[in-house]
Structure formats: C-alpha cells, structure tokens
Amino acid sequence: MLRAFGAGDHGGEGLGVADLYVLGGALLFVEVVGAVELVERYAPRLLLLDLSMPGLGGLGATLEIRRRGLSVRILVLTQYAEALSVRRALEAGANGYILKTARGEELMGAIRAVLAHGTYVDPSLAGALFAPATAAEPPPASDDEALARLTPRERQVLRLIAEGYSNKEVASTLGVAVKTAMAHRANLMDKLQIHNHSKLVQFAIRTGVAGLK
C-alpha cells in the first residue's frame, strides 16, 4: 500500500482537496501541521509539501526531514514560480516541485516520477531553472553582507549551532519551544543560502560569531 501525506496551507488557486487522489488505498491529506513528526511516526513513501506551510515552513521541514535521515520522497506543491525557490527546495532535499495551478493529471505524473526515484520539476519552470547563469544575476553576497541579514536572535542560534548544540539544547538555552528554535535555524540557513551543517559552522567561525575551541 502506498502511504502518502500532504502538508501545507493549500490556500491558493488550482488543486484542492477534491482534486487529490486515492493511490493504492491511501489518501493524500492536506492541511497537516507537524509534517516532520508525522513522517517519522508513519513512514509514508511520499510527502506532498507546501513551502508556505505554518510552523517550520516547507523548506525548514524538508531540511529537518533530511537531517533526521528519513527516506520519504518529497514533492513540493506550491504557488512560488521562481527558479530560485525551485533550487532552494531541491538543494534542501525535495525530489520534485510542481505549481498549485497544475492540472490533476500533471500532479499524478509528478507523483509517479518522484515515487520512481526520479526528480520532477514543473515544465513551466524547467527552462528557467536549467538556463545558464547570466551577467545580470547578482554576485554571491560577502560574509559580512550575509551576516547582516540575520536578526540578533538568529545570530544567537547560529553561535549555538556552531558550538554543537542540538535543536533541543538551543531551545532550552534560549527559553523557547523546540519548534521555534528549529524555525530560527531554517530561516537563518535560508537567508545565508547555506544548507550544510559543516559549512554553517565554517561560516560562523569565519565571521566571528563563534570561535575555535
């Protein structure tokens, strides 16, 4: 039996609850908060995920799912039609990306491709995604510029991460919920465009946020 979940706000035009299908006896559910915990508990083969879902957000949830080593296939269903959003989702560990405006048969094709261990990108975005970089694209931000994007709280979280604190330890140190600490982590990684733990630590050391011990 195929086991699949869907998580997100699903508030846009296009696909809705009535457009989602029964696959092998299991439904794709929408309006689910706590996607990471559900994946860990039920071990579905497929997760349909919205980037704008509440809590961690779709990108943060994807990063956390991959950090925990969960093997679920992730298909992003979203309203964001920018190539940068696609790149971020795939770099975070998503296996596919399709727009909410897609027709039902297009969604089914994306699901089949992702479940067959392929990568699916909405055809309307594929050209922009794989186009060569142009001179008009801004150069990568310097470390100082990247650091300036972070809030004081996000810098605190970055320092604690670099010092080896777990999400639970970060939350305890700051006096916040674990989900809040995880959200700060996801947000700062997104702002820095760093989705690798060791590179995040290197950045913190380079910028003086954390020191070598």
GROMACS .gro file of C-alpha atoms in nm:
model
  213
    1MET     CA    1   0.000   0.000   0.000
    2LEU     CA    2   0.121   0.348  -0.086
    3ARG     CA    3   0.126   0.572   0.218
    4ALA     CA    4   0.132   0.944   0.149
    5PHE     CA    5   0.075   1.268   0.336
    6GLY     CA    6   0.028   1.626   0.224
    7ALA     CA    7   0.127   1.922   0.438
    8GLY     CA    8   0.066   2.291   0.375
    9ASP     CA    9  -0.174   2.583   0.376
   10HIS     CA   10  -0.317   2.496   0.035
   11GLY     CA   11  -0.480   2.836   0.017
   12GLY     CA   12  -0.412   2.920  -0.348
   13GLU     CA   13  -0.597   2.863  -0.672
   14GLY     CA   14  -0.573   2.535  -0.860
   15LEU     CA   15  -0.556   2.196  -0.692
   16GLY     CA   16  -0.780   2.145  -0.394
   17VAL     CA   17  -0.891   1.864  -0.166
   18ALA     CA   18  -1.132   1.729  -0.427
   19ASP     CA   19  -0.852   1.708  -0.684
   20LEU     CA   20  -0.632   1.480  -0.473
   21TYR     CA   21  -0.646   1.114  -0.547
   22VAL     CA   22  -0.658   0.780  -0.369
   23LEU     CA   23  -0.342   0.590  -0.455
   24GLY     CA   24  -0.330   0.222  -0.365
   25GLY     CA   25  -0.584   0.273  -0.088
   26ALA     CA   26  -0.411   0.566   0.084
   27LEU     CA   27  -0.517   0.929   0.064
   28LEU     CA   28  -0.301   1.234   0.016
   29PHE     CA   29  -0.401   1.459   0.306
   30VAL     CA   30  -0.379   1.838   0.315
   31GLU     CA   31  -0.383   2.099   0.592
   32VAL     CA   32  -0.138   1.899   0.803
   33VAL     CA   33   0.083   2.073   1.059
   34GLY     CA   34   0.372   1.879   1.211
   35ALA     CA   35   0.483   1.713   0.889
   36VAL     CA   36   0.822   1.606   1.027
   37GLU     CA   37   0.669   1.424   1.323
   38LEU     CA   38   0.408   1.256   1.101
   39VAL     CA   39   0.672   1.133   0.860
   40GLU     CA   40   0.879   0.996   1.146
   41ARG     CA   41   0.578   0.823   1.300
   42TYR     CA   42   0.407   0.673   0.994
   43ALA     CA   43   0.697   0.640   0.746
   44PRO     CA   44   0.499   0.728   0.430
   45ARG     CA   45   0.661   0.680   0.090
   46LEU     CA   46   0.552   1.026  -0.026
   47LEU     CA   47   0.505   1.367   0.135
   48LEU     CA   48   0.325   1.642  -0.056
   49LEU     CA   49   0.462   1.964   0.094
   50ASP     CA   50   0.380   2.335   0.067
   51LEU     CA   51   0.666   2.584   0.106
   52SER     CA   52   0.435   2.826   0.290
   53MET     CA   53   0.302   2.574   0.543
   54PRO     CA   54   0.282   2.705   0.903
   55GLY     CA   55   0.542   2.630   1.169
   56LEU     CA   56   0.883   2.543   1.026
   57GLY     CA   57   0.776   2.622   0.672
   58GLY     CA   58   0.814   2.376   0.387
   59LEU     CA   59   1.184   2.442   0.336
   60GLY     CA   60   1.260   2.406   0.705
   61ALA     CA   61   1.056   2.085   0.724
   62THR     CA   62   1.244   1.942   0.426
   63LEU     CA   63   1.580   2.024   0.584
   64GLU     CA   64   1.476   1.867   0.914
   65ILE     CA   65   1.341   1.552   0.747
   66ARG     CA   66   1.670   1.504   0.564
   67ARG     CA   67   1.871   1.586   0.877
   68ARG     CA   68   1.692   1.303   1.055
   69GLY     CA   69   1.776   1.066   0.770
   70LEU     CA   70   1.412   0.996   0.677
   71SER     CA   71   1.378   0.838   0.333
   72VAL     CA   72   1.034   0.974   0.238
   73ARG     CA   73   1.006   1.113  -0.115
   74ILE     CA   74   0.913   1.483  -0.103
   75LEU     CA   75   0.709   1.659  -0.371
   76VAL     CA   76   0.670   2.035  -0.324
   77LEU     CA   77   0.328   2.170  -0.428
   78THR     CA   78   0.334   2.549  -0.412
   79GLN     CA   79   0.239   2.884  -0.561
   80TYR     CA   80   0.600   3.007  -0.588
   81ALA     CA   81   0.702   3.011  -0.955
   82GLU     CA   82   1.057   3.146  -0.918
   83ALA     CA   83   1.358   2.940  -1.028
   84LEU     CA   84   1.535   3.035  -0.703
   85SER     CA   85   1.257   2.875  -0.498
   86VAL     CA   86   1.292   2.556  -0.701
   87ARG     CA   87   1.669   2.548  -0.648
   88ARG     CA   88   1.633   2.604  -0.274
   89ALA     CA   89   1.377   2.326  -0.242
   90LEU     CA   90   1.587   2.076  -0.438
   91GLU     CA   91   1.904   2.171  -0.251
   92ALA     CA   92   1.720   2.120   0.078
   93GLY     CA   93   1.630   1.766  -0.025
   94ALA     CA   94   1.299   1.780  -0.214
   95ASN     CA   95   1.256   1.533  -0.500
   96GLY     CA   96   1.005   1.729  -0.703
   97TYR     CA   97   0.847   2.073  -0.746
   98ILE     CA   98   0.507   2.143  -0.901
   99LEU     CA   99   0.283   2.450  -0.900
  100LYS     CA  100  -0.063   2.461  -0.744
  101THR     CA  101  -0.201   2.570  -1.080
  102ALA     CA  102  -0.110   2.230  -1.228
  103ARG     CA  103  -0.390   2.009  -1.358
  104GLY     CA  104  -0.476   1.683  -1.186
  105GLU     CA  105  -0.306   1.465  -1.447
  106GLU     CA  106   0.012   1.672  -1.416
  107LEU     CA  107   0.015   1.615  -1.040
  108MET     CA  108  -0.031   1.242  -1.095
  109GLY     CA  109   0.262   1.240  -1.337
  110ALA     CA  110   0.479   1.427  -1.087
  111ILE     CA  111   0.386   1.183  -0.810
  112ARG     CA  112   0.470   0.882  -1.028
  113ALA     CA  113   0.804   1.034  -1.131
  114VAL     CA  114   0.904   1.112  -0.773
  115LEU     CA  115   0.799   0.768  -0.647
  116ALA     CA  116   1.004   0.609  -0.926
  117HIS     CA  117   1.308   0.777  -0.767
  118GLY     CA  118   1.323   1.048  -1.030
  119THR     CA  119   1.329   1.426  -0.995
  120TYR     CA  120   1.033   1.625  -1.125
  121VAL     CA  121   1.023   1.998  -1.199
  122ASP     CA  122   0.710   2.172  -1.326
  123PRO     CA  123   0.757   2.209  -1.706
  124SER     CA  124   0.680   2.581  -1.687
  125LEU     CA  125   0.985   2.628  -1.460
  126ALA     CA  126   1.232   2.381  -1.607
  127GLY     CA  127   1.365   2.621  -1.872
  128ALA     CA  128   1.446   2.897  -1.623
  129LEU     CA  129   1.586   2.651  -1.370
  130PHE     CA  130   1.839   2.493  -1.603
  131ALA     CA  131   1.923   2.807  -1.803
  132PRO     CA  132   2.290   2.916  -1.779
  133ALA     CA  133   2.371   3.196  -1.539
  134THR     CA  134   2.381   3.544  -1.690
  135ALA     CA  135   2.578   3.856  -1.607
  136ALA     CA  136   2.255   4.013  -1.483
  137GLU     CA  137   2.245   3.780  -1.183
  138PRO     CA  138   2.382   3.942  -0.866
  139PRO     CA  139   2.713   3.809  -0.735
  140PRO     CA  140   2.710   3.600  -0.416
  141ALA     CA  141   2.691   3.808  -0.100
  142SER     CA  142   3.008   3.855   0.104
  143ASP     CA  143   3.022   3.705   0.453
  144ASP     CA  144   2.959   4.047   0.608
  145GLU     CA  145   2.659   4.111   0.383
  146ALA     CA  146   2.518   3.767   0.456
  147LEU     CA  147   2.566   3.808   0.831
  148ALA     CA  148   2.390   4.146   0.821
  149ARG     CA  149   2.072   3.971   0.703
  150LEU     CA  150   2.039   3.783   1.031
  151THR     CA  151   1.845   3.910   1.329
  152PRO     CA  152   2.018   3.917   1.671
  153ARG     CA  153   1.822   3.605   1.769
  154GLU     CA  154   1.929   3.423   1.454
  155ARG     CA  155   2.293   3.510   1.531
  156GLN     CA  156   2.247   3.359   1.876
  157VAL     CA  157   2.110   3.042   1.720
  158LEU     CA  158   2.396   3.033   1.469
  159ARG     CA  159   2.652   3.058   1.750
  160LEU     CA  160   2.489   2.777   1.945
  161ILE     CA  161   2.468   2.555   1.637
  162ALA     CA  162   2.837   2.617   1.569
  163GLU     CA  163   2.914   2.520   1.928
  164GLY     CA  164   2.745   2.186   1.877
  165TYR     CA  165   2.410   2.247   2.044
  166SER     CA  166   2.116   2.030   1.933
  167ASN     CA  167   1.778   2.185   1.850
  168LYS     CA  168   1.655   2.085   2.196
  169GLU     CA  169   1.959   2.239   2.365
  170VAL     CA  170   1.923   2.560   2.163
  171ALA     CA  171   1.558   2.583   2.268
  172SER     CA  172   1.644   2.525   2.635
  173THR     CA  173   1.924   2.784   2.629
  174LEU     CA  174   1.705   3.050   2.469
  175GLY     CA  175   1.392   2.961   2.665
  176VAL     CA  176   1.181   2.891   2.357
  177ALA     CA  177   0.996   2.591   2.214
  178VAL     CA  178   1.194   2.337   2.012
  179LYS     CA  179   0.983   2.418   1.704
  180THR     CA  180   1.073   2.785   1.743
  181ALA     CA  181   1.443   2.701   1.762
  182MET     CA  182   1.408   2.484   1.451
  183ALA     CA  183   1.229   2.766   1.270
  184HIS     CA  184   1.512   3.009   1.355
  185ARG     CA  185   1.762   2.753   1.224
  186ALA     CA  186   1.571   2.707   0.898
  187ASN     CA  187   1.529   3.083   0.850
  188LEU     CA  188   1.896   3.166   0.904
  189MET     CA  189   2.007   2.885   0.672
  190ASP     CA  190   1.770   3.017   0.408
  191LYS     CA  191   1.899   3.374   0.449
  192LEU     CA  192   2.262   3.260   0.429
  193GLN     CA  193   2.190   3.013   0.148
  194ILE     CA  194   2.385   2.751   0.342
  195HIS     CA  195   2.211   2.415   0.378
  196ASN     CA  196   2.506   2.210   0.502
  197HIS     CA  197   2.589   2.187   0.874
  198SER     CA  198   2.968   2.188   0.837
  199LYS     CA  199   2.957   2.489   0.603
  200LEU     CA  200   2.732   2.667   0.851
  201VAL     CA  201   2.988   2.610   1.126
  202GLN     CA  202   3.268   2.733   0.898
  203PHE     CA  203   3.068   3.050   0.823
  204ALA     CA  204   3.012   3.114   1.195
  205ILE     CA  205   3.384   3.083   1.263
  206ARG     CA  206   3.488   3.297   0.964
  207THR     CA  207   3.257   3.579   1.069
  208GLY     CA  208   3.350   3.563   1.438
  209VAL     CA  209   3.003   3.458   1.551
  210ALA     CA  210   3.165   3.151   1.705
  211GLY     CA  211   3.528   3.091   1.793
  212LEU     CA  212   3.755   2.791   1.757
  213LYS     CA  213   3.795   2.586   2.074
   0.00000   0.00000   0.00000
